[in-house]
CSV table of C-alpha atoms in Angstrom, one decimal:
chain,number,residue,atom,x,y,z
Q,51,UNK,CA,21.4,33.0,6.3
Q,52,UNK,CA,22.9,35.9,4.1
Q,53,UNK,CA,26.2,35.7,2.8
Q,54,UNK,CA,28.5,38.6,2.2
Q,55,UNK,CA,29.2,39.2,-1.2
Q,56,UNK,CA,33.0,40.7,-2.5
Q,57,UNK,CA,32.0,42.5,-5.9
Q,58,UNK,CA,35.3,42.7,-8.6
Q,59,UNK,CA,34.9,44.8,-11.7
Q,60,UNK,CA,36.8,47.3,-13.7
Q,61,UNK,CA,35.7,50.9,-12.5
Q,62,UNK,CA,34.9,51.6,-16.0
Q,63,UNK,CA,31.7,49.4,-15.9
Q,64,UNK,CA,31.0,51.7,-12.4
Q,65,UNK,CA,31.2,54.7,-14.7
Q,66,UNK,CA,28.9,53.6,-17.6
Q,67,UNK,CA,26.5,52.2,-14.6
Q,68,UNK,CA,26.6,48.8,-15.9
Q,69,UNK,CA,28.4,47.3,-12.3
Q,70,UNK,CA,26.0,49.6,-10.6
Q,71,UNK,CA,23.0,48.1,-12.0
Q,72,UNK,CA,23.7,44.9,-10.3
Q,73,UNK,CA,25.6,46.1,-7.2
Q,74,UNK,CA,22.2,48.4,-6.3
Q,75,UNK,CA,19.7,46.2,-8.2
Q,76,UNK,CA,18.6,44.7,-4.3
Q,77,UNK,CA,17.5,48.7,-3.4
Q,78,UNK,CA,14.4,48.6,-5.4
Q,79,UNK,CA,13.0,45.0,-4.0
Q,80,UNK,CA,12.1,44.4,-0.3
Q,81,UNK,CA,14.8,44.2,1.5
Q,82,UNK,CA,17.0,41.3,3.0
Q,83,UNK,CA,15.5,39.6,-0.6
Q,84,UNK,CA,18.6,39.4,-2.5
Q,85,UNK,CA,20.6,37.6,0.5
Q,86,UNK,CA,24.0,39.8,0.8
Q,87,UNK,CA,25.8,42.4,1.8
Q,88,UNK,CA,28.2,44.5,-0.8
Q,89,UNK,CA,32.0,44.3,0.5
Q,90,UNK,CA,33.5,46.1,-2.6
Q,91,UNK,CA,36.1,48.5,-3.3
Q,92,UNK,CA,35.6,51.8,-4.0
Q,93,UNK,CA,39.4,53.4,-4.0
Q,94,UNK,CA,41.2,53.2,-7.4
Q,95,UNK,CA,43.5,50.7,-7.1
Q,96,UNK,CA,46.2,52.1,-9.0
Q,97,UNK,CA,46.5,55.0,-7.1
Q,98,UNK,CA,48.5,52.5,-4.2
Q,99,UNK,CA,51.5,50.3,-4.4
Q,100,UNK,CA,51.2,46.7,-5.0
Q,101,UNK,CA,51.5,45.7,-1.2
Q,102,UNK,CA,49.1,48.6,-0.2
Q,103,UNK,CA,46.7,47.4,-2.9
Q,104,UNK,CA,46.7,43.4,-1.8
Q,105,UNK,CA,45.8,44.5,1.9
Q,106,UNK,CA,43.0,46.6,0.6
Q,107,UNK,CA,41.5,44.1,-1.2
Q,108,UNK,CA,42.6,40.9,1.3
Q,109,UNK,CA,40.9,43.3,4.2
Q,110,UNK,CA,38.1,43.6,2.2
Q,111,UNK,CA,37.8,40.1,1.7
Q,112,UNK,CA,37.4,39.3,5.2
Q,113,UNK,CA,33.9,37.7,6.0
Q,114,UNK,CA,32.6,37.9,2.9
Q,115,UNK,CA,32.0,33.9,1.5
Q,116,UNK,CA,31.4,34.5,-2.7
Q,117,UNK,CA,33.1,36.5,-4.8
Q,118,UNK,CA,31.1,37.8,-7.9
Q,119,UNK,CA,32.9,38.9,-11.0
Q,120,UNK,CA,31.2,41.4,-12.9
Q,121,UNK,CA,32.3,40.6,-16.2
Q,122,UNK,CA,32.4,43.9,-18.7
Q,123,UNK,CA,35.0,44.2,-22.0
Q,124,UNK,CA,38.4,44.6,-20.7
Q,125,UNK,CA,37.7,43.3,-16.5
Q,126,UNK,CA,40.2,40.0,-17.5
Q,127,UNK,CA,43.4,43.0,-19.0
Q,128,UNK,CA,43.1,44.1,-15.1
Q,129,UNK,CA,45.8,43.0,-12.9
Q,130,UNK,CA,44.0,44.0,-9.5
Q,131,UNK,CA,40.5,42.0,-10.7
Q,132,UNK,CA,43.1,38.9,-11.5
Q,133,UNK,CA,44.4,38.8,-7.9
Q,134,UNK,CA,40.9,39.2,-6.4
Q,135,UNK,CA,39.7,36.2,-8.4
Q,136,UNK,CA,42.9,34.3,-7.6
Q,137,UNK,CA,43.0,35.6,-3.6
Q,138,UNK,CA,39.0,34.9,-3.3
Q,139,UNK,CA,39.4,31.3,-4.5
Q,140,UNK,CA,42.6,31.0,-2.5
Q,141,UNK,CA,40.7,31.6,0.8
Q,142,UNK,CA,38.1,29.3,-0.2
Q,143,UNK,CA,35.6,32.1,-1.6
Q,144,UNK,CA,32.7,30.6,-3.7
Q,145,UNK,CA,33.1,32.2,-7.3
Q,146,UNK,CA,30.3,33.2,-9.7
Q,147,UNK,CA,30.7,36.0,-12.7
Q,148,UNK,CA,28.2,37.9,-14.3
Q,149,UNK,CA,28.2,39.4,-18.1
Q,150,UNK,CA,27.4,42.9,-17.9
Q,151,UNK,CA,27.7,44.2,-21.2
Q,152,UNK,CA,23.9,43.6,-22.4
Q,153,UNK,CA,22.8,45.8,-19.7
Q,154,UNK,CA,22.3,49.6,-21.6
Q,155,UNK,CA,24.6,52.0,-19.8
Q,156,UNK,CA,24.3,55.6,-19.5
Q,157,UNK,CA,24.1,56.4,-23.1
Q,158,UNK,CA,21.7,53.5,-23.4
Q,159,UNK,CA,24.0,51.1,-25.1
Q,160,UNK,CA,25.2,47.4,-24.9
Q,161,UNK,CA,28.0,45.9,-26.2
Q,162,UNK,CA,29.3,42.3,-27.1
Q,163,UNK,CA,29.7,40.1,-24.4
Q,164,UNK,CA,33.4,40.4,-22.7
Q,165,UNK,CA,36.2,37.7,-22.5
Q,166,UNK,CA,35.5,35.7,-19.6
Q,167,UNK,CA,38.1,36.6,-17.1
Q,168,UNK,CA,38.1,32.8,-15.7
Q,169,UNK,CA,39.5,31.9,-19.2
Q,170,UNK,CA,42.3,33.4,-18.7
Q,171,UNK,CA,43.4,32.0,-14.7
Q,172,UNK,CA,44.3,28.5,-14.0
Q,173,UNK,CA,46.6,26.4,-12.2
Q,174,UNK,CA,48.6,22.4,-12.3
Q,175,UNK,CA,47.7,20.1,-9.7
Q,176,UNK,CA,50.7,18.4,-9.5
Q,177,UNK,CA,51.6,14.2,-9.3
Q,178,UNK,CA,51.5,14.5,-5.4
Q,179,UNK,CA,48.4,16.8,-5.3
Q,180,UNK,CA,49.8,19.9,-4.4
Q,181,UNK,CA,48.6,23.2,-6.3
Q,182,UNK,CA,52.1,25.2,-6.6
Q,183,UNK,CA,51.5,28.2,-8.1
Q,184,UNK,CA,48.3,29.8,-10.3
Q,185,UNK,CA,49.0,30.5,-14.1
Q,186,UNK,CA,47.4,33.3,-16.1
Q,187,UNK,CA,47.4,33.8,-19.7
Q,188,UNK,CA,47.4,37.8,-20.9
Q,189,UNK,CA,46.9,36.8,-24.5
Q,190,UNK,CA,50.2,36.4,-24.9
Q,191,UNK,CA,50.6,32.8,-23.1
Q,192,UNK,CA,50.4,30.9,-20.2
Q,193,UNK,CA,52.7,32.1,-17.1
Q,194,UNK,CA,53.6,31.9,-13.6
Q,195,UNK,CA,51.2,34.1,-11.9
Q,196,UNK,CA,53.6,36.4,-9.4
Q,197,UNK,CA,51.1,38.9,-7.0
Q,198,UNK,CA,50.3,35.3,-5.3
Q,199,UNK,CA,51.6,31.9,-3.8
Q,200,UNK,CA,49.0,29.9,-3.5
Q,201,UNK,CA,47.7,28.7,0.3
Q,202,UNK,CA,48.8,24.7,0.8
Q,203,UNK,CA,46.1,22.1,0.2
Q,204,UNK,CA,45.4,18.8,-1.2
Q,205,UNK,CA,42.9,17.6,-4.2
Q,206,UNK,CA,41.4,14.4,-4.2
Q,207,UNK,CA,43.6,11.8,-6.8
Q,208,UNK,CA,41.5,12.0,-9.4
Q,209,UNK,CA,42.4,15.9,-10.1
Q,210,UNK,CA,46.2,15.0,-9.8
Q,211,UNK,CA,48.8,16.0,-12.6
Q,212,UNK,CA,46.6,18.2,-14.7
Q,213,UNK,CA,45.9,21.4,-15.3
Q,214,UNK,CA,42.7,23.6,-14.9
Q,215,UNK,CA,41.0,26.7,-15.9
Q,216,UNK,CA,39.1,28.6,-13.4
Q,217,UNK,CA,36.0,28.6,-16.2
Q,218,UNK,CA,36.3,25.0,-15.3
Q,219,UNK,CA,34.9,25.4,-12.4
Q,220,UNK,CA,33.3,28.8,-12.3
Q,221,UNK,CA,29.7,29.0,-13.6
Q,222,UNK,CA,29.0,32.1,-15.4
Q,223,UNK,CA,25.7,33.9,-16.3
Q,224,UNK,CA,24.0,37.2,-18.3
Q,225,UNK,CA,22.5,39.8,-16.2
Q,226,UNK,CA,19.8,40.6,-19.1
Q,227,UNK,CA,19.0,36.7,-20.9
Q,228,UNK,CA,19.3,34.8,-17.4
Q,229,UNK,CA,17.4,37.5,-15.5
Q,230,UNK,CA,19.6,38.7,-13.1
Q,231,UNK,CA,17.0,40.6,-11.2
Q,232,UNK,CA,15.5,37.5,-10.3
Q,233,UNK,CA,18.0,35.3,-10.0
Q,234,UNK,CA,20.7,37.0,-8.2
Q,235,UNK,CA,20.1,35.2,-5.2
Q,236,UNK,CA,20.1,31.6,-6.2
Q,237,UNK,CA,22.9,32.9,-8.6
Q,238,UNK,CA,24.7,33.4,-4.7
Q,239,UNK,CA,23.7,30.3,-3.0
Q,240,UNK,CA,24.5,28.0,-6.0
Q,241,UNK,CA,28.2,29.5,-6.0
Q,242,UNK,CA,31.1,26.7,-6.6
């Protein structure tokens, strides 16, 4: 069965082509073979107010099952890719990024991969088991992260009183050495 796929990236990368390359890359192979549908955002974010911006993105959310990061330079600075990741894991989204930067964009370059946005978002699984808020780290330390409370649930004893990166649990890939192309499908299905 195909899932539906929520795409997150900095419209930068949709400028330079890079995002494109991976959001279109299903359009030159038969189709149905990449197994999803794109549920991403077009509008400029920042062009809205905070509320307006978290019901675009939670509406666009809705019935999509993985959430695919497409990682670029700067996508983990962006406040509105940070509450996606954080929102699509909160509603139980399976999570997956890609590393766009060695894919040539419009002027035919590639750059050094970017930080990986998953770094950078966490939480504390508390003594009773209860996740109480998500952290992120801007480069300037660890924090309460505010555009979100996170949705009540439990985690099995052995995650108890510690705390977690997302990287931790987030695989991550390169859409030019782990052939992308190819791969884009499984990279879907084998989504944590």
């Amino acid at each position: 069965m195909a899932k539906r796929v929520f795409f997150s990236f900095h419209y930068d990368d949709v400028k330079t082509f890079r995002a494109n390359v991976v959001r279109n890359h299903s359009l030159l192979k038969e189709v149905g073979t990449a197994g999803f549908f794109d549920a991403s955002i077009w509008e400029d974010a920042e062009l809205h107010g905070a509320d307006s911006v978290k019901r675009l993105i939670n509406s666009n959310l809705i019935n999509t099952s993985v959430t695919c990061v497409l990682i670029g330079s700067e996508i983990w600075r962006r406040r509105w890719v940070r509450y996606e990741i954080l929102k699509s894991y909160d509603r139980g989204n399976k999570l997956f990024g890609i590393h766009i930067n060695s894919i040539r964009d419009k002027n035919g370059q590639t750059f050094a991969k970017g930080p990986n946005p998953f770094d950078s978002l966490g939480f504390y699984i508390n003594s009773q088991g209860e996740l109480r808020n998500y952290q992120d780290n801007d480069g300037a330390g660890w924090k309460t992260y505010n555009d979100l409370t996170p949705t009540t649930r439990s985690f099995d004893r052995k995650f108890w009183d510690k705390g977690y990166t997302l990287s931790e649990w987030v695989p991550c890939y390169d859409w030019v050495t782990d052939g992308g192309y190819n791969n884009f499908a499984k990279w879907v299905e084998n989504a944590k």
